[in-house]
PDB file of N, CA and C in Angstrom:
ATOM      1  N   MET A  11      61.130  79.586 121.686  1.00 55.00           N
ATOM      2  CA  MET A  11      62.060  78.624 121.139  1.00 55.00           C
ATOM      3  C   MET A  11      63.289  79.324 120.575  1.00 55.00           C
ATOM      4  N   LYS A  12      63.107  80.513 120.080  1.00 73.00           N
ATOM      5  CA  LYS A  12      64.233  81.218 119.495  1.00 73.00           C
ATOM      6  C   LYS A  12      65.284  81.580 120.536  1.00 73.00           C
ATOM      7  N   LYS A  13      64.834  81.879 121.782  1.00 74.00           N
ATOM      8  CA  LYS A  13      65.795  82.220 122.827  1.00 74.00           C
ATOM      9  C   LYS A  13      66.717  81.050 123.101  1.00 74.00           C
ATOM     10  N   ILE A  14      66.147  79.856 123.194  1.00 73.00           N
ATOM     11  CA  ILE A  14      66.959  78.670 123.466  1.00 73.00           C
ATOM     12  C   ILE A  14      67.906  78.404 122.301  1.00 73.00           C
ATOM     13  N   HIS A  15      67.418  78.602 121.094  1.00 78.00           N
ATOM     14  CA  HIS A  15      68.253  78.379 119.909  1.00 78.00           C
ATOM     15  C   HIS A  15      69.483  79.291 119.937  1.00 78.00           C
ATOM     16  N   TRP A  16      69.283  80.560 120.222  1.00 80.00           N
ATOM     17  CA  TRP A  16      70.408  81.493 120.259  1.00 80.00           C
ATOM     18  C   TRP A  16      71.322  81.228 121.440  1.00 80.00           C
ATOM     19  N   LEU A  17      70.752  80.796 122.544  1.00 79.00           N
ATOM     20  CA  LEU A  17      71.570  80.466 123.714  1.00 79.00           C
ATOM     21  C   LEU A  17      72.473  79.278 123.419  1.00 79.00           C
ATOM     22  N   ARG A  18      71.955  78.296 122.707  1.00 80.00           N
ATOM     23  CA  ARG A  18      72.777  77.139 122.336  1.00 80.00           C
ATOM     24  C   ARG A  18      73.885  77.537 121.372  1.00 80.00           C
ATOM     25  N   ARG A  19      73.570  78.402 120.424  1.00 83.00           N
ATOM     26  CA  ARG A  19      74.606  78.866 119.495  1.00 83.00           C
ATOM     27  C   ARG A  19      75.711  79.621 120.220  1.00 83.00           C
ATOM     28  N   LEU A  20      75.307  80.481 121.135  1.00 82.00           N
ATOM     29  CA  LEU A  20      76.279  81.258 121.895  1.00 82.00           C
ATOM     30  C   LEU A  20      77.141  80.361 122.773  1.00 82.00           C
ATOM     31  N   SER A  21      76.532  79.348 123.382  1.00 81.00           N
ATOM     32  CA  SER A  21      77.310  78.432 124.223  1.00 81.00           C
ATOM     33  C   SER A  21      78.297  77.631 123.388  1.00 81.00           C
ATOM     34  N   LEU A  22      77.934  77.265 122.170  1.00 84.00           N
ATOM     35  CA  LEU A  22      78.867  76.569 121.289  1.00 84.00           C
ATOM     36  C   LEU A  22      80.038  77.469 120.927  1.00 84.00           C
ATOM     37  N   LEU A  23      79.761  78.723 120.671  1.00 85.00           N
ATOM     38  CA  LEU A  23      80.820  79.673 120.344  1.00 85.00           C
ATOM     39  C   LEU A  23      81.774  79.861 121.525  1.00 85.00           C
ATOM     40  N   VAL A  24      81.221  79.976 122.732  1.00 82.00           N
ATOM     41  CA  VAL A  24      82.056  80.136 123.928  1.00 82.00           C
ATOM     42  C   VAL A  24      82.866  78.873 124.175  1.00 82.00           C
ATOM     43  N   ALA A  25      82.258  77.706 123.947  1.00 83.00           N
ATOM     44  CA  ALA A  25      82.981  76.442 124.128  1.00 83.00           C
ATOM     45  C   ALA A  25      84.133  76.327 123.137  1.00 83.00           C
ATOM     46  N   MET A  26      83.917  76.735 121.898  1.00 85.00           N
ATOM     47  CA  MET A  26      85.005  76.690 120.906  1.00 85.00           C
ATOM     48  C   MET A  26      86.114  77.654 121.293  1.00 85.00           C
ATOM     49  N   PHE A  27      85.738  78.807 121.814  1.00 83.00           N
ATOM     50  CA  PHE A  27      86.739  79.769 122.284  1.00 83.00           C
ATOM     51  C   PHE A  27      87.550  79.175 123.432  1.00 83.00           C
ATOM     52  N   GLY A  28      86.873  78.487 124.351  1.00 81.00           N
ATOM     53  CA  GLY A  28      87.554  77.856 125.478  1.00 81.00           C
ATOM     54  C   GLY A  28      88.494  76.754 125.039  1.00 81.00           C
ATOM     55  N   VAL A  29      88.068  75.931 124.096  1.00 84.00           N
ATOM     56  CA  VAL A  29      88.931  74.867 123.582  1.00 84.00           C
ATOM     57  C   VAL A  29      90.143  75.469 122.890  1.00 84.00           C
ATOM     58  N   GLY A  30      89.952  76.539 122.156  1.00 84.00           N
ATOM     59  CA  GLY A  30      91.079  77.207 121.507  1.00 84.00           C
ATOM     60  C   GLY A  30      92.047  77.791 122.506  1.00 84.00           C
ATOM     61  N   ALA A  31      91.522  78.347 123.584  1.00 82.00           N
ATOM     62  CA  ALA A  31      92.392  78.919 124.611  1.00 82.00           C
ATOM     63  C   ALA A  31      93.171  77.829 125.333  1.00 82.00           C
ATOM     64  N   VAL A  32      92.529  76.714 125.599  1.00 81.00           N
ATOM     65  CA  VAL A  32      93.208  75.610 126.280  1.00 81.00           C
ATOM     66  C   VAL A  32      94.233  74.956 125.354  1.00 81.00           C
ATOM     67  N   ALA A  33      93.938  74.890 124.064  1.00 87.00           N
ATOM     68  CA  ALA A  33      94.846  74.247 123.106  1.00 87.00           C
ATOM     69  C   ALA A  33      96.154  75.018 122.948  1.00 87.00           C
ATOM     70  N   THR A  34      96.139  76.316 123.202  1.00 86.00           N
ATOM     71  CA  THR A  34      97.380  77.091 123.080  1.00 86.00           C
ATOM     72  C   THR A  34      98.339  76.805 124.221  1.00 86.00           C
ATOM     73  N   GLY A  35      97.818  76.285 125.328  1.00 83.00           N
ATOM     74  CA  GLY A  35      98.681  75.919 126.439  1.00 83.00           C
ATOM     75  C   GLY A  35      98.727  76.952 127.548  1.00 83.00           C
ATOM     76  N   VAL A  36      98.568  78.201 127.230  1.00 81.00           N
ATOM     77  CA  VAL A  36      98.615  79.255 128.244  1.00 81.00           C
ATOM     78  C   VAL A  36      97.238  79.923 128.273  1.00 81.00           C
ATOM     79  N   THR A  37      96.509  79.684 129.352  1.00 81.00           N
ATOM     80  CA  THR A  37      95.172  80.246 129.468  1.00 81.00           C
ATOM     81  C   THR A  37      95.176  81.324 130.546  1.00 81.00           C
ATOM     82  N   PRO A  38      94.953  82.576 130.171  1.00 83.00           N
ATOM     83  CA  PRO A  38      94.916  83.649 131.176  1.00 83.00           C
ATOM     84  C   PRO A  38      93.780  83.450 132.175  1.00 83.00           C
ATOM     85  N   THR A  39      93.957  84.009 133.343  1.00 86.00           N
ATOM     86  CA  THR A  39      92.973  83.862 134.413  1.00 86.00           C
ATOM     87  C   THR A  39      91.627  84.458 134.022  1.00 86.00           C
ATOM     88  N   TRP A  40      91.631  85.583 133.320  1.00 86.00           N
ATOM     89  CA  TRP A  40      90.372  86.220 132.974  1.00 86.00           C
ATOM     90  C   TRP A  40      89.550  85.348 132.029  1.00 86.00           C
ATOM     91  N   ILE A  41      90.209  84.565 131.186  1.00 82.00           N
ATOM     92  CA  ILE A  41      89.469  83.658 130.294  1.00 82.00           C
ATOM     93  C   ILE A  41      88.819  82.548 131.114  1.00 82.00           C
ATOM     94  N   LYS A  42      89.534  82.034 132.102  1.00 83.00           N
ATOM     95  CA  LYS A  42      88.968  80.991 132.961  1.00 83.00           C
ATOM     96  C   LYS A  42      87.749  81.522 133.703  1.00 83.00           C
ATOM     97  N   ILE A  43      87.846  82.746 134.195  1.00 87.00           N
ATOM     98  CA  ILE A  43      86.723  83.344 134.928  1.00 87.00           C
ATOM     99  C   ILE A  43      85.531  83.552 134.001  1.00 87.00           C
ATOM    100  N   VAL A  44      85.780  84.058 132.808  1.00 84.00           N
ATOM    101  CA  VAL A  44      84.698  84.298 131.853  1.00 84.00           C
ATOM    102  C   VAL A  44      84.030  82.983 131.453  1.00 84.00           C
ATOM    103  N   LEU A  45      84.804  81.941 131.247  1.00 84.00           N
ATOM    104  CA  LEU A  45      84.222  80.654 130.869  1.00 84.00           C
ATOM    105  C   LEU A  45      83.379  80.073 132.004  1.00 84.00           C
ATOM    106  N   CYS A  46      83.855  80.179 133.230  1.00 85.00           N
ATOM    107  CA  CYS A  46      83.077  79.682 134.378  1.00 85.00           C
ATOM    108  C   CYS A  46      81.781  80.468 134.530  1.00 85.00           C
ATOM    109  N   CYS A  47      81.852  81.772 134.391  1.00 87.00           N
ATOM    110  CA  CYS A  47      80.637  82.599 134.479  1.00 87.00           C
ATOM    111  C   CYS A  47      79.692  82.293 133.323  1.00 87.00           C
ATOM    112  N   GLY A  48      80.253  82.050 132.158  1.00 85.00           N
ATOM    113  CA  GLY A  48      79.431  81.713 130.996  1.00 85.00           C
ATOM    114  C   GLY A  48      78.680  80.407 131.184  1.00 85.00           C
ATOM    115  N   ILE A  49      79.337  79.422 131.780  1.00 85.00           N
ATOM    116  CA  ILE A  49      78.677  78.137 132.030  1.00 85.00           C
ATOM    117  C   ILE A  49      77.550  78.313 133.047  1.00 85.00           C
ATOM    118  N   GLY A  50      77.819  79.053 134.113  1.00 88.00           N
ATOM    119  CA  GLY A  50      76.783  79.301 135.110  1.00 88.00           C
ATOM    120  C   GLY A  50      75.608  80.069 134.537  1.00 88.00           C
ATOM    121  N   GLY A  51      75.902  81.091 133.736  1.00 86.00           N
ATOM    122  CA  GLY A  51      74.838  81.863 133.101  1.00 86.00           C
ATOM    123  C   GLY A  51      74.026  81.023 132.138  1.00 86.00           C
ATOM    124  N   TYR A  52      74.707  80.158 131.408  1.00 85.00           N
ATOM    125  CA  TYR A  52      74.018  79.264 130.468  1.00 85.00           C
ATOM    126  C   TYR A  52      73.022  78.376 131.214  1.00 85.00           C
ATOM    127  N   LEU A  53      73.463  77.788 132.311  1.00 86.00           N
ATOM    128  CA  LEU A  53      72.588  76.901 133.071  1.00 86.00           C
ATOM    129  C   LEU A  53      71.386  77.652 133.639  1.00 86.00           C
ATOM    130  N   LEU A  54      71.615  78.858 134.164  1.00 87.00           N
ATOM    131  CA  LEU A  54      70.513  79.642 134.715  1.00 87.00           C
ATOM    132  C   LEU A  54      69.516  80.057 133.633  1.00 87.00           C
ATOM    133  N   LEU A  55      70.019  80.556 132.521  1.00 84.00           N
ATOM    134  CA  LEU A  55      69.129  81.001 131.448  1.00 84.00           C
ATOM    135  C   LEU A  55      68.378  79.841 130.815  1.00 84.00           C
ATOM    136  N   MET A  56      69.049  78.714 130.648  1.00 84.00           N
ATOM    137  CA  MET A  56      68.390  77.557 130.049  1.00 84.00           C
ATOM    138  C   MET A  56      67.238  77.078 130.938  1.00 84.00           C
ATOM    139  N   ALA A  57      67.468  77.061 132.246  1.00 84.00           N
ATOM    140  CA  ALA A  57      66.397  76.655 133.168  1.00 84.00           C
ATOM    141  C   ALA A  57      65.227  77.635 133.106  1.00 84.00           C
ATOM    142  N   GLU A  58      65.525  78.923 133.018  1.00 84.00           N
ATOM    143  CA  GLU A  58      64.462  79.929 132.941  1.00 84.00           C
ATOM    144  C   GLU A  58      63.668  79.806 131.647  1.00 84.00           C
ATOM    145  N   PHE A  59      64.359  79.624 130.520  1.00 79.00           N
ATOM    146  CA  PHE A  59      63.662  79.513 129.239  1.00 79.00           C
ATOM    147  C   PHE A  59      62.816  78.249 129.173  1.00 79.00           C
ATOM    148  N   GLU A  60      63.327  77.145 129.726  1.00 79.00           N
ATOM    149  CA  GLU A  60      62.540  75.917 129.735  1.00 79.00           C
ATOM    150  C   GLU A  60      61.314  76.073 130.625  1.00 79.00           C
ATOM    151  N   HIS A  61      61.464  76.782 131.737  1.00 78.00           N
ATOM    152  CA  HIS A  61      60.324  77.014 132.627  1.00 78.00           C
ATOM    153  C   HIS A  61      59.270  77.866 131.926  1.00 78.00           C
ATOM    154  N   ASP A  62      59.707  78.860 131.164  1.00 74.00           N
ATOM    155  CA  ASP A  62      58.766  79.715 130.437  1.00 74.00           C
ATOM    156  C   ASP A  62      57.996  78.922 129.387  1.00 74.00           C
ATOM    157  N   GLN A  63      58.652  77.955 128.767  1.00 73.00           N
ATOM    158  CA  GLN A  63      57.974  77.157 127.750  1.00 73.00           C
ATOM    159  C   GLN A  63      56.961  76.204 128.375  1.00 73.00           C
ATOM    160  N   LYS A  64      57.268  75.653 129.538  1.00 73.00           N
ATOM    161  CA  LYS A  64      56.370  74.698 130.175  1.00 73.00           C
ATOM    162  C   LYS A  64      55.173  75.378 130.811  1.00 73.00           C
ATOM    163  N   ARG A  65      55.340  76.608 131.278  1.00 66.00           N
ATOM    164  CA  ARG A  65      54.258  77.334 131.938  1.00 66.00           C
ATOM    165  C   ARG A  65      53.274  77.838 130.887  1.00 66.00           C
ATOM    166  N   PRO A  66      51.995  77.552 131.051  1.00 63.00           N
ATOM    167  CA  PRO A  66      51.030  78.059 130.071  1.00 63.00           C
ATOM    168  C   PRO A  66      50.880  79.570 130.205  1.00 63.00           C
ATOM    169  N   THR A  67      50.625  80.201 129.105  1.00 61.00           N
ATOM    170  CA  THR A  67      50.433  81.643 129.126  1.00 61.00           C
ATOM    171  C   THR A  67      49.108  81.967 129.782  1.00 61.00           C
ATOM    172  N   SER A  68      48.955  83.184 130.211  1.00 61.00           N
ATOM    173  CA  SER A  68      47.716  83.585 130.894  1.00 61.00           C
ATOM    174  C   SER A  68      46.524  83.498 129.942  1.00 61.00           C
ATOM    175  N   ASP A  69      46.736  83.784 128.663  1.00 60.00           N
ATOM    176  CA  ASP A  69      45.642  83.696 127.694  1.00 60.00           C
ATOM    177  C   ASP A  69      45.162  82.258 127.556  1.00 60.00           C
ATOM    178  N   ALA A  70      46.103  81.338 127.491  1.00 63.00           N
ATOM    179  CA  ALA A  70      45.730  79.933 127.353  1.00 63.00           C
ATOM    180  C   ALA A  70      44.990  79.453 128.593  1.00 63.00           C
ATOM    181  N   ALA A  71      45.399  79.912 129.755  1.00 63.00           N
ATOM    182  CA  ALA A  71      44.734  79.513 130.994  1.00 63.00           C
ATOM    183  C   ALA A  71      43.307  80.069 131.031  1.00 63.00           C
ATOM    184  N   GLU A  72      43.127  81.310 130.589  1.00 66.00           N
ATOM    185  CA  GLU A  72      41.794  81.902 130.564  1.00 66.00           C
ATOM    186  C   GLU A  72      40.880  81.165 129.593  1.00 66.00           C
ATOM    187  N   ILE A  73      41.422  80.797 128.444  1.00 67.00           N
ATOM    188  CA  ILE A  73      40.623  80.088 127.444  1.00 67.00           C
ATOM    189  C   ILE A  73      40.197  78.729 127.976  1.00 67.00           C
ATOM    190  N   SER A  74      41.108  78.019 128.621  1.00 70.00           N
ATOM    191  CA  SER A  74      40.753  76.695 129.150  1.00 70.00           C
ATOM    192  C   SER A  74      39.715  76.810 130.258  1.00 70.00           C
ATOM    193  N   GLN A  75      39.790  77.862 131.082  1.00 70.00           N
ATOM    194  CA  GLN A  75      38.792  78.050 132.131  1.00 70.00           C
ATOM    195  C   GLN A  75      37.422  78.355 131.522  1.00 70.00           C
ATOM    196  N   LYS A  76      37.399  79.163 130.471  1.00 69.00           N
ATOM    197  CA  LYS A  76      36.137  79.477 129.808  1.00 69.00           C
ATOM    198  C   LYS A  76      35.533  78.233 129.180  1.00 69.00           C
ATOM    199  N   GLN A  77      36.369  77.393 128.577  1.00 70.00           N
ATOM    200  CA  GLN A  77      35.864  76.164 127.965  1.00 70.00           C
ATOM    201  C   GLN A  77      35.295  75.225 129.022  1.00 70.00           C
ATOM    202  N   LYS A  78      35.958  75.149 130.175  1.00 71.00           N
ATOM    203  CA  LYS A  78      35.450  74.290 131.242  1.00 71.00           C
ATOM    204  C   LYS A  78      34.108  74.795 131.751  1.00 71.00           C
ATOM    205  N   SER A  79      33.998  76.111 131.923  1.00 71.00           N
ATOM    206  CA  SER A  79      32.729  76.659 132.426  1.00 71.00           C
ATOM    207  C   SER A  79      31.618  76.472 131.393  1.00 71.00           C
ATOM    208  N   LEU A  80      31.947  76.605 130.104  1.00 67.00           N
ATOM    209  CA  LEU A  80      30.935  76.406 129.067  1.00 67.00           C
ATOM    210  C   LEU A  80      30.486  74.954 129.015  1.00 67.00           C
ATOM    211  N   SER A  81      31.432  74.031 129.189  1.00 69.00           N
ATOM    212  CA  SER A  81      31.053  72.619 129.147  1.00 69.00           C
ATOM    213  C   SER A  81      30.182  72.256 130.355  1.00 69.00           C
ATOM    214  N   LYS A  82      30.458  72.845 131.510  1.00 64.00           N
ATOM    215  CA  LYS A  82      29.619  72.598 132.696  1.00 64.00           C
ATOM    216  C   LYS A  82      28.222  73.171 132.489  1.00 64.00           C
ATOM    217  N   GLU A  83      28.142  74.344 131.879  1.00 64.00           N
ATOM    218  CA  GLU A  83      26.825  74.954 131.631  1.00 64.00           C
ATOM    219  C   GLU A  83      26.015  74.123 130.626  1.00 64.00           C
ATOM    220  N   SER A  84      26.680  73.602 129.616  1.00 64.00           N
ATOM    221  CA  SER A  84      25.961  72.809 128.619  1.00 64.00           C
ATOM    222  C   SER A  84      25.461  71.499 129.229  1.00 64.00           C
ATOM    223  N   LEU A  85      26.195  70.945 130.194  1.00 62.00           N
ATOM    224  CA  LEU A  85      25.753  69.712 130.847  1.00 62.00           C
ATOM    225  C   LEU A  85      24.544  69.971 131.755  1.00 62.00           C
ATOM    226  N   THR A  86      24.508  71.118 132.395  1.00 65.00           N
ATOM    227  CA  THR A  86      23.386  71.423 133.285  1.00 65.00           C
ATOM    228  C   THR A  86      22.128  71.779 132.505  1.00 65.00           C
ATOM    229  N   HIS A  87      22.245  72.287 131.292  1.00 57.00           N
ATOM    230  CA  HIS A  87      21.077  72.682 130.500  1.00 57.00           C
ATOM    231  C   HIS A  87      20.431  71.489 129.828  1.00 57.00           C
ATOM    232  N   ASP A  88      21.142  70.398 129.663  1.00 52.00           N
ATOM    233  CA  ASP A  88      20.566  69.218 128.988  1.00 52.00           C
ATOM    234  C   ASP A  88      19.662  68.432 129.838  1.00 52.00           C
TER     235      ASP A  88
END
């Protein structure tokens, strides 16, 4: 969760920088390129971090498999 939090803060900072650059009226080409790359990077990283959060960890998967096998064994012993 902390990765997403920092990514959102950084994107807000870049957006404020972009608004400030546009408000001055003269926006250099390198700023436009950096902002476009920043938006693309934000989208890629956000998708990766969300995927990591949705995917169960290997430990959690092992624990759930052990619980399932234990519950099956307890049903067969009764």
